[in-house]
XYZ file of C-alpha atoms in Angstrom:
272
model
C 110.446 145.974 116.667
C 108.398 142.720 117.048
C 110.288 139.683 117.169
C 109.562 137.052 114.644
C 108.165 133.699 115.630
C 110.412 130.900 114.443
C 108.414 128.971 111.733
C 106.550 126.144 112.897
C 107.309 122.518 111.890
C 104.038 121.032 110.658
C 103.668 117.546 109.317
C 100.734 115.394 108.017
C 100.214 112.286 110.221
C 97.988 109.371 110.110
C 94.886 109.123 112.218
C 95.859 109.445 115.847
C 99.343 110.685 114.922
C 100.675 107.658 113.443
C 103.055 107.679 110.778
C 103.155 104.054 109.564
C 100.162 102.320 107.516
C 99.472 98.977 106.300
C 97.287 97.873 103.755
C 96.453 94.503 101.882
C 95.570 93.836 98.436
C 94.066 90.476 97.084
C 92.583 89.781 93.536
C 90.074 87.159 92.164
C 87.782 86.745 94.928
C 88.143 83.124 95.396
C 86.579 81.122 98.241
C 89.874 81.172 99.954
C 89.237 84.861 100.901
C 86.943 83.682 103.706
C 89.945 82.282 105.468
C 92.139 85.030 104.556
C 89.529 87.690 106.038
C 89.132 85.740 109.250
C 93.131 86.072 109.817
C 92.881 89.733 108.913
C 90.083 90.267 111.293
C 91.732 88.594 114.223
C 94.677 90.775 114.051
C 92.933 94.055 113.223
C 94.306 94.174 109.485
C 92.164 95.444 106.827
C 92.386 94.316 103.146
C 91.105 95.537 99.609
C 89.839 92.655 97.581
C 89.495 93.189 93.656
C 86.760 90.931 92.311
C 85.653 89.901 88.788
C 81.873 90.298 88.881
C 81.402 88.598 85.572
C 82.989 85.297 86.650
C 81.306 85.133 90.269
C 78.275 83.461 90.019
C 79.532 81.367 87.051
C 82.513 80.047 88.742
C 81.998 77.644 91.836
C 85.701 78.557 93.094
C 84.505 82.188 93.568
C 82.764 84.317 96.191
C 79.042 84.512 95.088
C 77.881 88.300 94.652
C 75.278 87.900 97.168
C 77.905 86.952 99.871
C 79.948 90.079 98.954
C 78.320 92.545 101.278
C 78.559 90.380 104.510
C 81.859 88.448 103.947
C 83.905 91.746 102.980
C 82.344 93.812 105.746
C 85.142 96.163 107.295
C 87.339 95.674 104.090
C 87.084 97.156 100.625
C 85.452 95.790 97.357
C 87.479 96.967 94.373
C 87.281 96.314 90.749
C 89.487 93.781 88.975
C 87.603 94.089 85.682
C 84.320 92.060 84.790
C 85.915 89.019 82.930
C 89.619 89.454 83.650
C 90.811 90.042 80.087
C 94.393 91.135 79.431
C 93.264 94.602 78.769
C 96.310 96.182 77.165
C 95.126 94.017 74.429
C 91.615 95.255 74.112
C 90.146 98.169 72.207
C 89.671 100.939 74.511
C 85.883 100.994 74.415
C 85.858 97.367 75.780
C 88.115 98.472 78.685
C 85.748 101.044 79.515
C 82.784 98.772 79.380
C 84.811 95.860 81.558
C 85.531 98.519 84.235
C 81.858 100.016 84.140
C 79.955 96.780 84.046
C 82.329 95.573 87.049
C 81.543 98.516 89.207
C 77.680 98.421 88.479
C 77.745 94.790 89.594
C 79.970 95.189 92.617
C 78.316 98.378 93.775
C 75.016 96.794 93.739
C 76.509 93.731 95.861
C 78.437 95.775 98.296
C 76.081 98.700 98.798
C 78.534 101.577 98.021
C 80.471 103.381 95.266
C 83.484 101.321 94.072
C 86.413 103.436 93.055
C 89.615 101.385 93.016
C 90.853 98.572 90.850
C 93.857 96.316 90.124
C 94.941 95.689 86.711
C 93.915 92.117 85.491
C 97.133 89.937 84.663
C 99.180 93.220 85.335
C 98.294 94.606 81.943
C 97.698 98.214 81.474
C 98.964 101.048 79.016
C 99.220 104.989 79.422
C 96.073 104.819 77.192
C 94.275 102.703 79.838
C 95.588 104.996 82.916
C 94.147 108.337 81.240
C 90.893 106.852 80.597
C 90.139 105.290 84.198
C 89.325 108.481 86.031
C 86.441 109.000 83.717
C 85.358 105.443 84.634
C 85.172 106.656 88.334
C 88.458 104.940 89.390
C 90.990 106.834 91.401
C 93.572 104.366 91.910
C 94.801 101.045 90.305
C 97.458 98.424 91.461
C 100.094 97.258 89.235
C 102.034 93.948 89.606
C 105.524 94.198 91.031
C 107.580 94.702 94.179
C 109.330 98.029 95.369
C 110.893 96.500 98.761
C 110.223 99.862 100.188
C 107.500 102.134 101.989
C 107.213 105.070 99.685
C 103.915 106.299 98.413
C 103.380 106.201 94.511
C 103.795 109.395 92.466
C 100.634 108.397 90.692
C 97.825 106.312 92.324
C 96.861 104.841 89.047
C 100.219 103.200 88.986
C 100.386 101.963 92.567
C 103.309 99.322 93.153
C 103.143 97.326 96.336
C 105.774 96.690 98.792
C 105.821 93.276 97.910
C 103.707 90.123 96.860
C 103.353 87.907 99.991
C 105.681 85.469 98.361
C 108.543 88.078 98.046
C 110.524 89.033 101.141
C 107.275 89.301 103.473
C 108.716 88.607 106.688
C 112.005 90.541 106.021
C 109.890 93.707 104.861
C 107.511 93.114 107.846
C 110.497 93.375 110.224
C 111.968 96.362 108.784
C 108.704 98.057 108.637
C 108.083 97.234 112.273
C 111.337 98.753 113.270
C 110.944 102.325 111.387
C 110.780 104.945 114.167
C 111.634 108.089 112.307
C 108.285 110.125 112.997
C 109.414 112.853 110.330
C 108.270 110.477 107.598
C 105.186 108.724 106.543
C 105.832 105.144 105.670
C 103.250 102.572 103.928
C 103.636 98.607 103.701
C 101.426 97.408 101.023
C 101.289 93.862 100.456
C 99.345 91.940 97.314
C 98.430 88.574 96.352
C 95.829 85.791 95.716
C 94.396 84.135 98.781
C 94.313 80.803 96.537
C 98.144 80.903 96.376
C 98.399 80.108 100.193
C 96.264 76.850 99.711
C 97.916 75.902 96.300
C 101.537 76.465 97.972
C 100.609 75.188 101.550
C 101.670 78.407 102.884
C 98.723 79.513 105.138
C 101.308 79.757 108.207
C 103.258 82.296 106.170
C 100.352 84.745 106.310
C 99.123 83.887 109.724
C 102.794 84.465 111.131
C 102.981 87.948 109.179
C 99.514 89.021 110.472
C 100.176 87.794 113.979
C 103.552 89.661 113.893
C 102.419 92.917 112.284
C 98.853 93.188 113.450
C 97.217 94.884 116.561
C 100.194 97.266 116.961
C 99.561 100.819 118.396
C 101.938 102.647 116.113
C 100.381 101.472 112.708
C 97.176 102.568 110.909
C 95.319 99.492 109.354
C 93.734 100.743 106.250
C 92.167 99.746 102.926
C 93.584 101.047 99.510
C 90.778 103.522 99.197
C 90.990 104.794 102.793
C 94.439 105.766 102.249
C 93.727 107.653 98.924
C 90.892 109.456 100.720
C 92.966 110.270 103.663
C 95.889 111.564 101.723
C 93.642 113.727 99.481
C 92.049 115.141 102.488
C 95.344 115.906 104.152
C 96.553 117.664 101.095
C 93.472 119.909 100.839
C 93.776 121.207 104.488
C 93.904 125.091 104.286
C 96.799 126.642 106.328
C 97.065 130.533 107.159
C 100.003 132.282 105.997
C 101.517 132.617 109.446
C 100.875 128.644 110.043
C 98.606 129.672 113.112
C 95.392 128.188 112.010
C 94.262 125.480 109.773
C 90.629 124.505 108.191
C 89.535 121.162 106.993
C 87.320 121.491 104.209
C 86.824 117.678 103.820
C 84.438 115.028 105.026
C 87.068 113.066 107.456
C 89.245 114.310 110.062
C 92.686 114.774 109.428
C 95.624 114.572 112.027
C 99.002 116.948 111.832
C 101.988 117.409 113.997
C 102.866 120.674 114.815
C 106.394 121.080 116.817
C 105.702 117.482 117.823
C 102.192 118.095 119.316
C 99.568 116.038 117.397
C 96.155 117.674 116.514
C 93.224 116.386 115.108
C 91.182 118.468 112.502
C 87.766 117.609 112.436
C 85.554 117.757 109.375
C 84.731 121.667 108.676
C 86.793 122.741 111.587
C 88.780 125.939 111.764
C 91.545 125.270 114.489
C 94.302 127.392 116.126
C 97.359 125.702 116.012
């Protein structure tokens, strides 16, 4: 009788077999984004920037639409509604227009599909959550802090680890110390770049980025890169024996099989 092989332990990994990801999320697109992006770039950190296209060329404090493509290169441009209303109080038809018009203008400026959002003034409802997929929105960040490193049950109700003014360095130190590779961890920081100028706290974000950036064990990603990657990982097709896997998605996915890392390229069927 043939001896049964023991079941393999197969884990989803982040790119290059990593198990931790850091993402940053900043709202409103004010001129202070320029300094923040320079800090991110210096430390190998990626950010998602949620912009109000209807305010950008009428408010001198905000980044201009014509500067979006170059300034946010390597980061993500995301919706924040066209004119930043408290959308829970708006008719749903108006919410749709706020989102769609923002997407149109930002896509023209950035040159790619804009698929994410953060709720303006932290305002939303279940009805708004339900309509966002039909508007082309795949994730949306809420206001609040979890002080943990878990993934959301619903990416349209995505709560961050912390605002940069809330336990930032404490959370960063805990995140840096995480070493149990059987788990996936995400640190998600949000805020507004103008707060650093208002509060005279540029040293806070500079110190954070110098501490947590450019590490070999952390994947630095935008919000949409995380959503896309986790969807691709979920879409891997394994044989019943667990001896092969097929990746039908457009991006590579990494897995761990009994402690050995494997990269599964787009369209690849791989023996594991």
